[in-house]
Backbone as JSON Lines, residues from 0, in Angstrom:
{"i":0,"aa":"D","n":[-85.46,-113.9,58.93],"ca":[-85.85,-114.78,57.91],"c":[-86.92,-115.77,58.18]}
{"i":1,"aa":"E","n":[-87.11,-116.09,59.96],"ca":[-88.21,-116.72,59.94],"c":[-89.72,-116.1,59.9]}
{"i":2,"aa":"A","n":[-89.3,-114.56,60.37],"ca":[-90.89,-114.0,60.46],"c":[-91.08,-113.7,58.87]}
{"i":3,"aa":"L","n":[-90.25,-113.91,57.72],"ca":[-90.19,-113.58,56.34],"c":[-91.0,-114.66,56.13]}
{"i":4,"aa":"M","n":[-90.53,-115.92,56.29],"ca":[-91.22,-117.25,56.19],"c":[-92.74,-117.63,56.82]}
{"i":5,"aa":"T","n":[-92.68,-117.07,57.71],"ca":[-94.05,-117.01,58.5],"c":[-95.09,-116.37,57.83]}
{"i":6,"aa":"L","n":[-94.9,-115.5,57.15],"ca":[-95.63,-114.39,56.29],"c":[-95.95,-114.88,54.83]}
{"i":7,"aa":"L","n":[-94.78,-115.51,54.23],"ca":[-95.01,-116.23,52.83],"c":[-96.0,-117.18,52.96]}
{"i":8,"aa":"E","n":[-96.08,-117.99,54.36],"ca":[-97.08,-118.89,54.3],"c":[-98.77,-118.18,54.11]}
{"i":9,"aa":"K","n":[-98.91,-116.91,54.1],"ca":[-100.0,-116.33,54.52],"c":[-100.43,-115.52,53.13]}
{"i":10,"aa":"K","n":[-99.17,-115.23,52.33],"ca":[-99.21,-113.91,51.14],"c":[-98.07,-114.15,50.5]}
{"i":11,"aa":"D","n":[-98.48,-113.8,49.14],"ca":[-97.39,-113.56,48.42],"c":[-96.3,-112.85,48.74]}
{"i":12,"aa":"F","n":[-94.74,-112.69,48.48],"ca":[-93.79,-111.97,48.85],"c":[-94.2,-110.29,48.46]}
{"i":13,"aa":"E","n":[-94.63,-109.89,47.11],"ca":[-95.02,-108.97,46.7],"c":[-95.88,-107.82,47.78]}
{"i":14,"aa":"Y","n":[-96.85,-108.69,48.6],"ca":[-97.8,-107.98,49.38],"c":[-97.13,-107.78,50.87]}
{"i":15,"aa":"I","n":[-95.78,-108.27,50.95],"ca":[-95.29,-108.34,52.51],"c":[-94.71,-106.81,52.62]}
{"i":16,"aa":"S","n":[-95.07,-106.26,53.7],"ca":[-94.37,-104.82,53.71],"c":[-93.28,-105.04,54.99]}
{"i":17,"aa":"V","n":[-92.47,-103.87,54.9],"ca":[-91.35,-103.91,56.11],"c":[-92.1,-104.14,57.37]}
{"i":18,"aa":"K","n":[-93.31,-103.43,57.43],"ca":[-93.89,-103.4,58.84],"c":[-94.41,-104.65,59.11]}
{"i":19,"aa":"E","n":[-94.6,-105.58,58.22],"ca":[-95.26,-106.68,58.58],"c":[-94.16,-107.34,59.35]}
{"i":20,"aa":"V","n":[-93.11,-107.58,58.36],"ca":[-92.01,-108.32,58.73],"c":[-91.51,-107.81,60.34]}
{"i":21,"aa":"C","n":[-91.22,-106.48,60.89],"ca":[-90.93,-106.13,61.79],"c":[-91.95,-106.52,62.85]}
{"i":22,"aa":"A","n":[-93.11,-106.17,62.66],"ca":[-94.17,-106.92,63.83],"c":[-94.19,-108.52,64.03]}
{"i":23,"aa":"A","n":[-93.78,-109.34,62.98],"ca":[-93.8,-110.47,62.77],"c":[-92.28,-110.92,63.62]}
{"i":24,"aa":"A","n":[-91.31,-110.25,63.69],"ca":[-89.96,-110.55,64.14],"c":[-90.01,-109.69,65.18]}
{"i":25,"aa":"G","n":[-90.74,-109.14,65.81],"ca":[-90.74,-108.47,67.31],"c":[-89.39,-107.52,67.43]}
{"i":26,"aa":"V","n":[-89.39,-106.8,66.07],"ca":[-88.4,-105.95,66.06],"c":[-88.82,-104.17,65.78]}
{"i":27,"aa":"N","n":[-88.55,-103.32,65.72],"ca":[-88.33,-101.89,65.25],"c":[-87.85,-101.73,63.87]}
{"i":28,"aa":"R","n":[-88.51,-100.85,62.99],"ca":[-88.2,-100.88,62.01],"c":[-86.54,-100.31,61.71]}
{"i":29,"aa":"S","n":[-86.2,-99.46,62.36],"ca":[-84.94,-98.93,62.32],"c":[-83.72,-100.21,62.56]}
{"i":30,"aa":"T","n":[-84.28,-101.34,63.42],"ca":[-83.49,-102.51,63.66],"c":[-83.53,-103.22,62.15]}
{"i":31,"aa":"F","n":[-84.61,-103.32,61.3],"ca":[-84.59,-103.79,60.07],"c":[-83.63,-102.7,59.07]}
{"i":32,"aa":"Y","n":[-83.55,-101.53,59.07],"ca":[-82.82,-100.95,58.1],"c":[-81.42,-101.0,58.44]}
{"i":33,"aa":"L","n":[-81.3,-101.35,59.78],"ca":[-79.61,-101.41,60.06],"c":[-78.95,-102.68,59.32]}
{"i":34,"aa":"H","n":[-80.03,-103.74,58.74],"ca":[-79.25,-104.76,58.17],"c":[-80.04,-105.08,56.9]}
{"i":35,"aa":"Y","n":[-80.74,-104.77,56.37],"ca":[-81.41,-104.51,55.15],"c":[-81.93,-103.05,54.47]}
{"i":36,"aa":"E","n":[-81.98,-103.35,53.17],"ca":[-82.41,-101.75,52.75],"c":[-83.84,-101.81,52.39]}
{"i":37,"aa":"N","n":[-84.52,-103.51,52.22],"ca":[-85.68,-103.73,51.74],"c":[-86.3,-105.21,52.03]}
{"i":38,"aa":"T","n":[-87.43,-105.7,51.51],"ca":[-87.61,-106.87,52.12],"c":[-86.92,-107.7,50.82]}
{"i":39,"aa":"S","n":[-86.67,-107.14,49.65],"ca":[-86.01,-108.07,48.65],"c":[-84.78,-108.53,49.46]}
{"i":40,"aa":"D","n":[-83.7,-107.53,49.71],"ca":[-82.47,-108.11,50.6],"c":[-82.93,-109.06,51.81]}
{"i":41,"aa":"L","n":[-83.9,-109.1,52.26],"ca":[-84.21,-109.85,53.15],"c":[-84.35,-111.08,52.71]}
{"i":42,"aa":"L","n":[-85.41,-111.11,51.71],"ca":[-85.44,-112.42,50.82],"c":[-84.42,-113.01,50.43]}
{"i":43,"aa":"S","n":[-83.49,-112.37,49.61],"ca":[-82.19,-112.71,49.06],"c":[-81.2,-113.38,50.04]}
{"i":44,"aa":"E","n":[-81.4,-112.85,51.26],"ca":[-80.8,-113.52,52.45],"c":[-81.07,-114.87,52.76]}
{"i":45,"aa":"A","n":[-82.56,-114.94,52.92],"ca":[-83.07,-116.28,53.1],"c":[-82.95,-117.26,51.95]}
{"i":46,"aa":"V","n":[-83.21,-116.61,50.72],"ca":[-82.74,-117.48,49.88],"c":[-81.48,-118.46,49.85]}
{"i":47,"aa":"A","n":[-80.47,-117.5,50.25],"ca":[-79.07,-118.11,50.33],"c":[-79.01,-118.8,51.38]}
{"i":48,"aa":"D","n":[-79.75,-118.65,52.28],"ca":[-79.57,-119.62,53.59],"c":[-80.16,-121.2,53.42]}
{"i":49,"aa":"M","n":[-81.57,-120.64,52.22],"ca":[-82.39,-122.13,51.98],"c":[-81.37,-122.71,51.09]}
{"i":50,"aa":"Q","n":[-80.83,-122.23,50.16],"ca":[-79.74,-122.78,49.38],"c":[-78.69,-123.62,49.95]}
{"i":51,"aa":"K","n":[-77.59,-122.71,50.86],"ca":[-77.06,-123.41,51.57],"c":[-77.51,-124.74,52.54]}
{"i":52,"aa":"T","n":[-78.37,-124.37,53.18],"ca":[-79.25,-125.9,54.07],"c":[-79.69,-126.97,53.1]}
{"i":53,"aa":"F","n":[-80.15,-126.47,51.76],"ca":[-80.55,-127.6,50.9],"c":[-79.61,-128.39,50.33]}
{"i":54,"aa":"L","n":[-78.1,-127.75,50.03],"ca":[-76.81,-128.55,49.34],"c":[-76.47,-129.13,50.77]}
{"i":55,"aa":"S","n":[-76.56,-128.72,51.78],"ca":[-76.01,-129.75,52.87],"c":[-76.56,-130.83,53.07]}
{"i":56,"aa":"Y","n":[-77.97,-131.07,52.66],"ca":[-78.51,-132.3,52.59],"c":[-77.89,-133.22,52.08]}
{"i":57,"aa":"F","n":[-76.82,-132.79,51.04],"ca":[-76.59,-133.78,49.65],"c":[-74.76,-133.63,50.36]}
{"i":58,"aa":"A","n":[-74.37,-133.45,51.4],"ca":[-73.06,-133.29,51.65],"c":[-72.38,-134.43,51.03]}
{"i":59,"aa":"G","n":[-71.4,-134.19,50.54],"ca":[-70.32,-135.37,50.23],"c":[-70.74,-136.32,49.06]}
{"i":60,"aa":"K","n":[-71.94,-135.97,48.31],"ca":[-72.31,-136.84,47.17],"c":[-71.97,-136.21,45.78]}
{"i":61,"aa":"N","n":[-71.79,-134.74,45.61],"ca":[-71.58,-133.92,44.48],"c":[-70.45,-134.45,43.47]}
{"i":62,"aa":"E","n":[-69.21,-134.81,44.3],"ca":[-68.19,-135.23,43.73],"c":[-68.38,-136.46,42.77]}
{"i":63,"aa":"D","n":[-69.04,-137.48,43.86],"ca":[-69.16,-138.92,43.26],"c":[-70.53,-138.67,41.89]}
{"i":64,"aa":"F","n":[-71.34,-137.73,41.99],"ca":[-72.26,-137.53,41.31],"c":[-71.7,-137.36,39.61]}
{"i":65,"aa":"F","n":[-71.12,-136.33,39.85],"ca":[-70.55,-135.48,38.61],"c":[-69.63,-136.39,37.86]}
{"i":66,"aa":"E","n":[-68.98,-137.23,38.44],"ca":[-67.96,-137.89,38.02],"c":[-68.19,-139.15,37.59]}
{"i":67,"aa":"K","n":[-69.63,-139.37,38.47],"ca":[-70.23,-140.83,37.63],"c":[-70.96,-140.66,36.12]}
{"i":68,"aa":"L","n":[-71.41,-139.23,36.15],"ca":[-71.9,-138.97,34.97],"c":[-71.45,-139.57,33.68]}
{"i":69,"aa":"G","n":[-70.16,-138.89,33.42],"ca":[-69.51,-139.19,32.53],"c":[-68.96,-140.7,32.3]}
{"i":70,"aa":"H","n":[-68.81,-141.78,33.29],"ca":[-67.9,-142.63,32.84],"c":[-69.0,-144.13,33.34]}
{"i":71,"aa":"C","n":[-69.84,-143.96,33.76],"ca":[-71.02,-145.28,34.47],"c":[-71.37,-145.67,33.32]}
{"i":72,"aa":"E","n":[-71.9,-146.81,33.26],"ca":[-72.73,-147.44,32.55],"c":[-74.08,-146.8,32.1]}
{"i":73,"aa":"K","n":[-74.48,-146.91,31.11],"ca":[-75.43,-146.33,30.84],"c":[-76.99,-147.2,31.35]}
{"i":74,"aa":"E","n":[-77.37,-148.09,31.62],"ca":[-77.93,-148.88,32.54],"c":[-77.75,-148.18,33.94]}
{"i":75,"aa":"E","n":[-76.8,-147.7,34.4],"ca":[-76.83,-147.05,35.77],"c":[-77.17,-145.87,35.99]}
{"i":76,"aa":"L","n":[-77.24,-144.88,34.48],"ca":[-77.59,-143.82,34.74],"c":[-78.86,-143.24,34.79]}
{"i":77,"aa":"R","n":[-79.54,-142.49,35.87],"ca":[-80.51,-142.17,35.79],"c":[-80.8,-140.6,36.17]}
{"i":78,"aa":"L","n":[-81.79,-140.12,35.69],"ca":[-82.0,-138.83,36.18],"c":[-82.53,-138.8,37.8]}
{"i":79,"aa":"I","n":[-83.52,-139.78,37.78],"ca":[-83.64,-139.39,39.22],"c":[-83.15,-140.92,40.06]}
{"i":80,"aa":"M","n":[-82.62,-140.48,41.03],"ca":[-81.61,-141.83,41.99],"c":[-81.61,-141.51,43.33]}
{"i":81,"aa":"L","n":[-82.44,-142.74,43.89],"ca":[-82.81,-142.59,45.18],"c":[-81.37,-142.12,46.34]}
{"i":82,"aa":"E","n":[-80.52,-142.3,46.05],"ca":[-79.59,-141.66,46.75],"c":[-79.66,-139.96,46.84]}
{"i":83,"aa":"Y","n":[-80.49,-139.5,45.49],"ca":[-80.66,-137.9,45.56],"c":[-81.81,-137.79,46.15]}
{"i":84,"aa":"L","n":[-83.02,-138.28,45.72],"ca":[-84.37,-138.45,45.77],"c":[-84.66,-138.05,47.26]}
{"i":85,"aa":"I","n":[-84.19,-138.83,48.37],"ca":[-84.2,-139.3,49.99],"c":[-83.87,-137.66,50.36]}
{"i":86,"aa":"P","n":[-82.56,-137.11,50.02],"ca":[-82.31,-136.09,50.9],"c":[-83.09,-134.7,50.17]}
{"i":87,"aa":"Y","n":[-83.53,-134.99,48.93],"ca":[-84.34,-133.74,48.39],"c":[-85.94,-133.98,48.93]}
{"i":88,"aa":"L","n":[-86.26,-135.05,49.31],"ca":[-87.76,-135.21,49.86],"c":[-87.51,-135.02,51.38]}
{"i":89,"aa":"T","n":[-86.58,-135.28,51.85],"ca":[-86.48,-134.77,53.58],"c":[-86.01,-133.25,53.38]}
{"i":90,"aa":"F","n":[-85.16,-132.69,52.74],"ca":[-85.48,-131.28,53.05],"c":[-86.8,-130.54,52.63]}
{"i":91,"aa":"I","n":[-87.77,-131.13,51.91],"ca":[-89.12,-130.48,51.49],"c":[-89.67,-130.7,52.78]}
{"i":92,"aa":"R","n":[-89.59,-131.97,53.15],"ca":[-90.43,-132.34,54.69],"c":[-89.63,-131.2,55.68]}
{"i":93,"aa":"D","n":[-88.66,-131.37,55.75],"ca":[-88.05,-130.59,56.64],"c":[-88.32,-129.13,56.72]}
{"i":94,"aa":"H","n":[-88.22,-128.56,55.63],"ca":[-88.88,-127.22,55.05],"c":[-90.36,-127.05,54.39]}
{"i":95,"aa":"K","n":[-91.06,-127.62,54.76],"ca":[-92.3,-127.38,54.16],"c":[-93.07,-126.36,53.89]}
{"i":96,"aa":"R","n":[-92.75,-125.27,54.76],"ca":[-93.34,-123.98,54.59],"c":[-92.64,-123.52,53.46]}
{"i":97,"aa":"L","n":[-91.26,-123.09,53.79],"ca":[-90.35,-122.76,53.03],"c":[-90.6,-123.24,51.36]}
{"i":98,"aa":"Y","n":[-90.45,-124.31,51.28],"ca":[-90.74,-125.0,50.22],"c":[-92.08,-124.85,49.1]}
{"i":99,"aa":"A","n":[-92.91,-124.91,50.17],"ca":[-94.32,-124.34,49.46],"c":[-94.49,-123.11,49.03]}
{"i":100,"aa":"A","n":[-93.91,-122.04,49.76],"ca":[-93.89,-120.84,49.6],"c":[-92.8,-120.73,47.99]}
{"i":101,"aa":"A","n":[-91.83,-121.44,48.09],"ca":[-90.84,-121.49,46.59],"c":[-91.47,-121.81,45.51]}
{"i":102,"aa":"M","n":[-92.58,-122.73,45.7],"ca":[-93.46,-123.31,44.8],"c":[-94.44,-122.35,44.03]}
{"i":103,"aa":"R","n":[-95.01,-121.71,45.15],"ca":[-95.96,-120.76,44.8],"c":[-95.42,-119.46,44.07]}
{"i":104,"aa":"T","n":[-94.2,-119.11,44.32],"ca":[-93.83,-118.08,43.82],"c":[-92.15,-118.18,43.24]}
{"i":105,"aa":"P","n":[-91.59,-119.21,42.61],"ca":[-90.36,-119.71,42.18],"c":[-89.52,-118.51,41.64]}
{"i":106,"aa":"S","n":[-90.1,-117.36,41.18],"ca":[-89.29,-116.42,40.68],"c":[-88.65,-115.49,41.86]}
{"i":107,"aa":"N","n":[-89.11,-115.41,43.06],"ca":[-88.71,-115.09,44.14],"c":[-87.62,-116.1,44.94]}
{"i":108,"aa":"F","n":[-87.39,-117.25,44.5],"ca":[-86.53,-117.89,45.14],"c":[-85.54,-118.15,43.86]}
{"i":109,"aa":"H","n":[-85.44,-117.46,43.11],"ca":[-84.3,-117.89,41.86],"c":[-84.42,-119.17,41.44]}
{"i":110,"aa":"S","n":[-85.54,-119.87,41.31],"ca":[-85.71,-121.33,41.05],"c":[-85.54,-121.33,39.73]}
{"i":111,"aa":"E","n":[-85.35,-120.55,38.77],"ca":[-85.05,-120.84,37.33],"c":[-83.65,-120.83,37.14]}
{"i":112,"aa":"D","n":[-82.87,-119.87,38.0],"ca":[-81.27,-119.99,38.23],"c":[-80.81,-121.44,38.25]}
{"i":113,"aa":"A","n":[-81.46,-122.16,39.36],"ca":[-80.95,-123.13,40.21],"c":[-81.52,-124.15,38.76]}
{"i":114,"aa":"Y","n":[-82.54,-124.13,38.28],"ca":[-82.72,-125.42,37.03],"c":[-81.8,-125.16,36.18]}
{"i":115,"aa":"R","n":[-81.56,-123.79,35.93],"ca":[-80.54,-123.51,34.42],"c":[-79.11,-124.35,35.03]}
{"i":116,"aa":"A","n":[-78.57,-123.98,36.17],"ca":[-77.69,-124.91,36.69],"c":[-77.69,-126.16,36.47]}
{"i":117,"aa":"M","n":[-78.76,-127.02,37.12],"ca":[-79.12,-128.48,37.25],"c":[-78.98,-128.98,35.76]}
{"i":118,"aa":"F","n":[-79.77,-128.23,34.84],"ca":[-79.67,-128.61,33.38],"c":[-78.34,-128.6,32.54]}
{"i":119,"aa":"R","n":[-77.45,-127.54,32.77],"ca":[-76.46,-127.7,32.49],"c":[-75.35,-128.74,32.62]}
{"i":120,"aa":"H","n":[-75.5,-129.01,34.32],"ca":[-74.54,-129.83,34.7],"c":[-74.72,-131.23,34.99]}
{"i":121,"aa":"V","n":[-76.16,-131.42,35.0],"ca":[-76.51,-132.7,35.31],"c":[-77.6,-133.16,34.21]}
{"i":122,"aa":"F","n":[-78.59,-132.65,33.75],"ca":[-79.56,-133.06,32.72],"c":[-79.25,-133.19,31.07]}
{"i":123,"aa":"D","n":[-78.84,-132.22,30.94],"ca":[-78.4,-132.06,29.58],"c":[-76.79,-133.26,29.18]}
{"i":124,"aa":"P","n":[-75.77,-133.51,30.08],"ca":[-75.03,-134.53,29.89],"c":[-75.42,-135.71,29.85]}
{"i":125,"aa":"I","n":[-76.69,-136.21,30.89],"ca":[-77.25,-137.52,30.79],"c":[-78.15,-137.46,29.59]}
{"i":126,"aa":"L","n":[-79.07,-136.73,29.06],"ca":[-79.49,-136.64,27.93],"c":[-78.8,-136.76,26.7]}
{"i":127,"aa":"A","n":[-77.55,-136.19,26.87],"ca":[-76.66,-136.49,25.58],"c":[-76.26,-137.69,25.4]}
{"i":128,"aa":"R","n":[-75.86,-138.38,26.49],"ca":[-75.25,-139.79,26.61],"c":[-76.48,-140.62,25.91]}
{"i":129,"aa":"F","n":[-77.56,-140.29,26.24],"ca":[-78.59,-141.08,25.38],"c":[-79.26,-140.72,24.11]}
{"i":130,"aa":"S","n":[-78.37,-139.55,23.55],"ca":[-78.54,-139.44,22.03],"c":[-79.86,-138.37,22.15]}
{"i":131,"aa":"V","n":[-80.56,-137.87,22.91],"ca":[-81.76,-137.01,23.0],"c":[-81.11,-135.86,21.92]}
{"i":132,"aa":"P","n":[-81.69,-135.81,21.13],"ca":[-81.45,-134.45,20.29],"c":[-81.22,-133.09,21.47]}
{"i":133,"aa":"A","n":[-80.41,-132.45,20.91],"ca":[-80.44,-131.28,21.69],"c":[-81.39,-130.3,21.65]}
{"i":134,"aa":"E","n":[-82.16,-130.08,20.61],"ca":[-83.34,-129.43,20.68],"c":[-84.59,-129.91,21.32]}
{"i":135,"aa":"E","n":[-84.58,-131.17,21.78],"ca":[-85.62,-131.73,22.4],"c":[-85.35,-131.78,23.9]}
{"i":136,"aa":"R","n":[-84.16,-131.91,24.59],"ca":[-83.79,-132.08,25.74],"c":[-84.62,-130.93,26.72]}
{"i":137,"aa":"E","n":[-84.51,-129.55,26.48],"ca":[-85.39,-128.6,27.53],"c":[-87.14,-129.2,27.5]}
{"i":138,"aa":"Y","n":[-87.58,-129.41,26.26],"ca":[-89.09,-130.18,26.48],"c":[-89.09,-131.01,27.48]}
{"i":139,"aa":"A","n":[-88.2,-132.22,27.02],"ca":[-87.96,-133.44,27.97],"c":[-88.16,-133.19,29.38]}
{"i":140,"aa":"M","n":[-87.15,-132.32,29.57],"ca":[-86.99,-132.2,31.25],"c":[-87.79,-131.11,31.78]}
{"i":141,"aa":"S","n":[-88.46,-130.51,31.08],"ca":[-89.88,-129.74,31.29],"c":[-91.13,-130.77,32.02]}
{"i":142,"aa":"F","n":[-91.16,-131.87,30.91],"ca":[-92.19,-132.55,30.96],"c":[-92.04,-133.67,32.47]}
{"i":143,"aa":"Y","n":[-90.73,-134.01,32.25],"ca":[-90.32,-134.83,33.68],"c":[-90.29,-134.12,34.97]}
{"i":144,"aa":"L","n":[-89.96,-132.94,34.78],"ca":[-89.71,-132.21,36.14],"c":[-91.22,-131.73,36.53]}
{"i":145,"aa":"Q","n":[-91.98,-131.24,35.71],"ca":[-93.06,-131.12,36.08],"c":[-94.14,-132.26,36.71]}
{"i":146,"aa":"G","n":[-93.9,-133.22,36.48],"ca":[-94.58,-134.3,36.56],"c":[-93.89,-134.73,38.44]}
{"i":147,"aa":"I","n":[-92.65,-134.56,38.53],"ca":[-92.06,-134.55,39.79],"c":[-92.93,-133.55,40.82]}
{"i":148,"aa":"A","n":[-92.94,-132.47,40.37],"ca":[-93.14,-131.11,41.03],"c":[-94.63,-131.43,41.4]}
{"i":149,"aa":"A","n":[-95.46,-132.19,40.66],"ca":[-97.07,-132.33,40.88],"c":[-97.04,-133.4,42.04]}
{"i":150,"aa":"V","n":[-96.29,-134.27,41.95],"ca":[-96.23,-135.23,43.32],"c":[-95.8,-134.52,44.54]}
{"i":151,"aa":"V","n":[-94.65,-133.91,44.59],"ca":[-94.29,-132.97,45.71],"c":[-95.27,-132.09,45.94]}
{"i":152,"aa":"A","n":[-96.17,-131.32,45.12],"ca":[-97.16,-130.27,45.67],"c":[-98.35,-130.97,46.28]}
{"i":153,"aa":"R","n":[-98.53,-132.47,45.59],"ca":[-99.85,-132.87,46.1],"c":[-99.21,-133.64,47.82]}
{"i":154,"aa":"W","n":[-97.91,-133.93,47.89],"ca":[-97.76,-134.43,49.28],"c":[-97.61,-133.3,50.32]}
{"i":155,"aa":"L","n":[-97.17,-131.87,49.61],"ca":[-97.13,-130.59,50.89],"c":[-98.53,-130.47,51.23]}
{"i":156,"aa":"A","n":[-99.37,-130.27,49.85],"ca":[-100.98,-130.09,50.34],"c":[-101.35,-131.04,51.53]}
{"i":157,"aa":"A","n":[-100.73,-132.14,51.57],"ca":[-101.27,-133.18,52.7],"c":[-100.42,-133.22,54.02]}
{"i":158,"aa":"D","n":[-99.66,-131.71,53.8],"ca":[-98.72,-131.58,55.3],"c":[-97.57,-132.68,55.41]}
{"i":159,"aa":"C","n":[-97.23,-133.26,54.21],"ca":[-96.0,-134.06,53.97],"c":[-96.48,-135.68,55.26]}
{"i":160,"aa":"R","n":[-97.87,-135.59,54.9],"ca":[-98.3,-136.79,56.24],"c":[-97.89,-138.0,55.49]}
{"i":161,"aa":"D","n":[-98.16,-138.29,54.53],"ca":[-97.75,-139.6,54.02],"c":[-96.43,-139.97,53.91]}
{"i":162,"aa":"P","n":[-96.25,-141.25,54.08],"ca":[-94.74,-141.41,54.25],"c":[-93.94,-141.31,53.16]}
{"i":163,"aa":"M","n":[-92.78,-141.09,53.44],"ca":[-91.87,-140.55,52.41],"c":[-91.39,-141.99,51.06]}
{"i":164,"aa":"E","n":[-91.39,-142.76,52.01],"ca":[-91.21,-143.88,51.25],"c":[-92.22,-144.31,49.94]}
{"i":165,"aa":"R","n":[-93.46,-144.02,50.11],"ca":[-94.74,-144.01,49.34],"c":[-94.22,-143.06,48.48]}
{"i":166,"aa":"V","n":[-94.2,-141.81,48.69],"ca":[-93.63,-140.73,47.58],"c":[-92.73,-141.06,46.64]}
{"i":167,"aa":"V","n":[-91.47,-141.85,47.58],"ca":[-90.32,-142.27,46.46],"c":[-90.79,-143.57,45.5]}
{"i":168,"aa":"T","n":[-91.64,-144.24,46.03],"ca":[-92.22,-145.1,45.43],"c":[-92.97,-144.52,43.87]}
{"i":169,"aa":"V","n":[-93.83,-143.75,44.35],"ca":[-94.59,-142.99,43.0],"c":[-93.54,-142.6,41.92]}
{"i":170,"aa":"I","n":[-92.95,-141.43,42.67],"ca":[-91.65,-140.96,41.59],"c":[-91.12,-141.64,40.74]}
{"i":171,"aa":"L","n":[-90.27,-142.87,41.74],"ca":[-89.63,-143.85,40.72],"c":[-90.65,-144.53,39.83]}
{"i":172,"aa":"R","n":[-91.69,-144.96,40.06],"ca":[-92.49,-145.62,39.06],"c":[-93.02,-144.76,38.21]}
{"i":173,"aa":"C","n":[-93.16,-143.27,38.43],"ca":[-93.4,-142.68,37.39],"c":[-92.32,-141.81,36.22]}
{"i":174,"aa":"T","n":[-91.18,-142.28,36.81],"ca":[-89.8,-141.4,36.17],"c":[-89.13,-142.76,35.68]}
{"i":175,"aa":"P","n":[-89.58,-143.42,34.71],"ca":[-88.63,-144.78,34.42],"c":[-87.33,-144.1,33.45]}
{"i":176,"aa":"G","n":[-86.5,-144.9,33.3],"ca":[-85.12,-144.67,32.92],"c":[-85.33,-144.04,31.78]}
{"i":177,"aa":"L","n":[-84.32,-143.56,31.1],"ca":[-84.33,-143.0,29.67],"c":[-84.62,-143.74,28.59]}
{"i":178,"aa":"P","n":[-84.5,-143.48,27.57],"ca":[-85.01,-144.05,26.46],"c":[-83.92,-144.82,25.88]}
{"i":179,"aa":"A","n":[-83.81,-145.76,25.1],"ca":[-82.66,-146.7,24.57],"c":[-82.01,-145.5,23.68]}
{"i":180,"aa":"T","n":[-80.59,-145.6,23.19],"ca":[-80.1,-144.77,22.56],"c":[-80.95,-145.24,20.92]}
{"i":181,"aa":"K","n":[-80.7,-143.94,20.24],"ca":[-81.43,-144.5,19.21],"c":[-80.72,-144.79,18.08]}
{"i":182,"aa":"K","n":[-81.05,-145.82,17.14],"ca":[-80.18,-146.47,16.04],"c":[-80.31,-145.58,14.92]}
{"i":183,"aa":"D","n":[-78.89,-145.35,14.02],"ca":[-79.04,-144.35,12.75],"c":[-79.6,-145.46,11.81]}
């Protein structure tokens, strides 16, 4: 997995060969094929490990969060909350090489699947509580998340040297609360 991640820093996944992975890992091809059919299998394993590691940064918070979505006051309801933003940015800082590779080629990292799950379980229910029309929700989240992704990309480009607190402040400033409920 580490060898693959190192190679992903230098080139897109589609151009990485088994030979290169073996050379970077210091193993021979027969050892590789003992564990994987091809580089896609290796990538799938790396992505699964990355997702487990990512979720571990939020340990114990998911149950409270999902419960809160349906019952808290609207004033408390935010798409970006400090208690989730800090673990997210900490994961990015701790795994900047991997995250940068995921941003370059999101399809290899099943990013769309993760987004769909987040949209269904988090974003859509929040937007519904604020009476955002169903047909506008995907557009609203695209706008919202692309802005956050741009801030994160800039932070990654600077090798995460800026203090995380500065990045948190920028994201929170640029992502205000949801619009007031529409009046009929």
